[in-house]
Amino acid sequence: MTDQRCDHGLIVGQCGHCKPVPHGLTANVWTTRGGSVFHRTVACEALADGQSRAARFGREVHQPTRTALADAMAQGRGACIPCFPAYRPSRTAKPCLVRENGRWLPGLLTEWRRGGDGRWSGVVSYTADGDQATVLKDQDDLRPAP
């Protein structure tokens, strides 16, 4: 028995363009040449914040372009958390709140780590001021999402 191939010459189910879109994402997304994430819409506040931040720091601002999700993911881009709050990159990822500069922001907790001092820290992704970050945060800076 031979494996069925899609129009792109790959085995059905392994082709990023032909396999089903992961839960919480869309088949087409918006990206910018200088960005690291993909967005649901060009009206995303995080996208606008990122563009404004780039301009403030004298960096080139690139126009958003509509892109296939498979291409954006193949480029190593992550999902914009405000645009895709239902998306989980793994089964163990959990929505959370992350304290950043005195404010609580929506984030995604992907891993807990216990330090030598017995305190817990979490690996979290979140967006602040137009930048998406993945960092290790102390347990006091993390809360369950409402």
Short mmCIF file of C-alpha atoms in Angstrom, two decimals:
data_model
loop_
_atom_site.label_atom_id
_atom_site.label_comp_id
_atom_site.label_asym_id
_atom_site.label_seq_id
_atom_site.Cartn_x
_atom_site.Cartn_y
_atom_site.Cartn_z
CA MET A 1 0.00 0.00 0.00
CA THR A 2 1.43 3.39 -0.97
CA ASP A 3 0.87 6.59 0.95
CA GLN A 4 -1.50 9.06 -0.62
CA ARG A 5 0.17 12.29 -1.73
CA CYS A 6 -1.30 15.79 -1.74
CA ASP A 7 -1.02 18.32 -4.57
CA HIS A 8 2.30 19.47 -3.07
CA GLY A 9 3.87 16.00 -3.42
CA LEU A 10 3.86 15.27 0.31
CA ILE A 11 2.08 12.55 2.27
CA VAL A 12 -1.46 13.64 3.12
CA GLY A 13 -1.58 14.85 6.72
CA GLN A 14 2.09 15.88 6.75
CA CYS A 15 1.79 18.84 4.39
CA GLY A 16 1.49 22.11 6.26
CA HIS A 17 -0.76 23.50 3.55
CA CYS A 18 -3.12 20.52 3.37
CA LYS A 19 -3.43 19.27 6.95
CA PRO A 20 -6.23 20.68 9.12
CA VAL A 21 -5.63 24.04 10.77
CA PRO A 22 -4.84 23.64 14.50
CA HIS A 23 -7.69 24.50 16.89
CA GLY A 24 -7.79 28.21 17.65
CA LEU A 25 -5.91 29.35 14.51
CA THR A 26 -6.95 30.43 11.00
CA ALA A 27 -5.70 29.21 7.61
CA ASN A 28 -4.52 32.71 6.64
CA VAL A 29 -2.78 35.17 8.93
CA TRP A 30 -1.04 38.55 8.80
CA THR A 31 2.72 39.01 9.18
CA THR A 32 5.29 41.77 8.76
CA ARG A 33 8.80 41.28 7.44
CA GLY A 34 10.34 42.48 10.71
CA GLY A 35 7.97 40.69 13.10
CA SER A 36 8.25 37.38 14.91
CA VAL A 37 4.55 36.46 15.30
CA PHE A 38 1.46 36.14 13.11
CA HIS A 39 -1.84 37.94 13.66
CA ARG A 40 -5.53 37.26 12.96
CA THR A 41 -6.15 40.76 11.61
CA VAL A 42 -4.29 43.92 10.63
CA ALA A 43 -6.41 45.71 13.27
CA CYS A 44 -4.58 43.87 16.10
CA GLU A 45 -3.48 46.27 18.87
CA ALA A 46 -0.29 44.28 19.48
CA LEU A 47 0.61 44.60 15.79
CA ALA A 48 -0.01 48.37 15.90
CA ASP A 49 2.05 48.65 19.11
CA GLY A 50 4.91 46.73 17.50
CA GLN A 51 4.82 48.98 14.44
CA SER A 52 4.83 52.10 16.63
CA ARG A 53 7.69 50.77 18.72
CA ALA A 54 9.76 50.00 15.62
CA ALA A 55 9.20 53.53 14.32
CA ARG A 56 10.14 55.09 17.71
CA PHE A 57 13.44 53.22 17.68
CA GLY A 58 14.22 54.23 14.10
CA ARG A 59 13.66 50.77 12.65
CA GLU A 60 12.01 50.21 9.31
CA VAL A 61 8.24 49.62 9.50
CA HIS A 62 6.91 46.95 7.14
CA GLN A 63 3.36 46.69 5.84
CA PRO A 64 1.43 43.62 7.01
CA THR A 65 0.88 40.96 4.35
CA ARG A 66 -1.64 38.13 4.24
CA THR A 67 0.20 34.82 4.52
CA ALA A 68 -0.74 31.14 4.68
CA LEU A 69 -0.55 29.86 8.26
CA ALA A 70 1.72 27.02 7.13
CA ASP A 71 4.22 29.52 5.70
CA ALA A 72 4.17 31.69 8.85
CA MET A 73 4.77 28.65 11.06
CA ALA A 74 7.51 27.35 8.72
CA GLN A 75 9.27 30.71 9.23
CA GLY A 76 9.32 29.98 12.98
CA ARG A 77 6.71 32.58 13.88
CA GLY A 78 4.49 32.14 16.91
CA ALA A 79 0.84 33.03 17.35
CA CYS A 80 -0.01 36.51 18.67
CA ILE A 81 -1.54 35.79 22.07
CA PRO A 82 -4.21 38.56 21.94
CA CYS A 83 -5.25 37.46 18.42
CA PHE A 84 -5.41 33.73 19.16
CA PRO A 85 -6.34 33.29 22.84
CA ALA A 86 -7.79 29.79 22.25
CA TYR A 87 -4.62 28.42 20.60
CA ARG A 88 -2.39 26.11 22.66
CA PRO A 89 0.97 25.12 21.12
CA SER A 90 0.97 22.00 23.32
CA ARG A 91 -1.55 20.02 25.34
CA THR A 92 0.04 21.15 28.61
CA ALA A 93 0.03 24.89 27.87
CA LYS A 94 -2.33 26.84 30.15
CA PRO A 95 -3.67 30.39 29.92
CA CYS A 96 -2.43 32.59 32.75
CA LEU A 97 -1.87 36.17 33.85
CA VAL A 98 1.70 37.52 33.91
CA ARG A 99 2.79 40.51 36.01
CA GLU A 100 4.89 42.90 33.95
CA ASN A 101 5.78 46.37 35.26
CA GLY A 102 2.93 46.36 37.77
CA ARG A 103 0.18 45.24 35.39
CA TRP A 104 -1.33 41.81 34.76
CA LEU A 105 -1.26 40.69 31.12
CA PRO A 106 -2.73 37.57 29.45
CA GLY A 107 -0.14 34.91 28.79
CA LEU A 108 0.43 31.24 28.12
CA LEU A 109 2.25 29.07 30.67
CA THR A 110 4.11 26.21 28.96
CA GLU A 111 6.26 24.77 31.74
CA TRP A 112 6.87 24.90 35.51
CA ARG A 113 10.41 24.67 36.89
CA ARG A 114 11.48 24.25 40.52
CA GLY A 115 14.59 26.14 41.58
CA GLY A 116 17.25 25.05 44.07
CA ASP A 117 15.61 27.33 46.66
CA GLY A 118 12.33 25.39 46.33
CA ARG A 119 10.50 28.23 44.55
CA TRP A 120 8.63 27.64 41.33
CA SER A 121 9.10 29.59 38.11
CA GLY A 122 7.09 29.31 34.93
CA VAL A 123 8.07 29.55 31.29
CA VAL A 124 5.48 31.94 29.85
CA SER A 125 4.76 33.73 26.60
CA TYR A 126 2.96 37.07 26.62
CA THR A 127 2.73 40.35 24.73
CA ALA A 128 3.73 43.66 26.32
CA ASP A 129 3.99 46.99 24.52
CA GLY A 130 3.86 45.33 21.10
CA ASP A 131 6.59 42.78 21.80
CA GLN A 132 5.90 39.12 22.39
CA ALA A 133 8.27 37.51 24.87
CA THR A 134 8.90 34.01 26.18
CA VAL A 135 10.61 34.21 29.57
CA LEU A 136 11.01 32.52 32.94
CA LYS A 137 8.89 34.27 35.61
CA ASP A 138 8.81 33.74 39.38
CA GLN A 139 5.69 32.14 40.86
CA ASP A 140 4.67 35.48 42.42
CA ASP A 141 4.45 37.00 38.92
CA LEU A 142 1.99 34.37 37.64
CA ARG A 143 -1.70 33.76 38.28
CA PRO A 144 -4.30 31.46 36.76
CA ALA A 145 -6.37 33.08 34.00
CA PRO A 146 -9.89 34.06 35.06
#
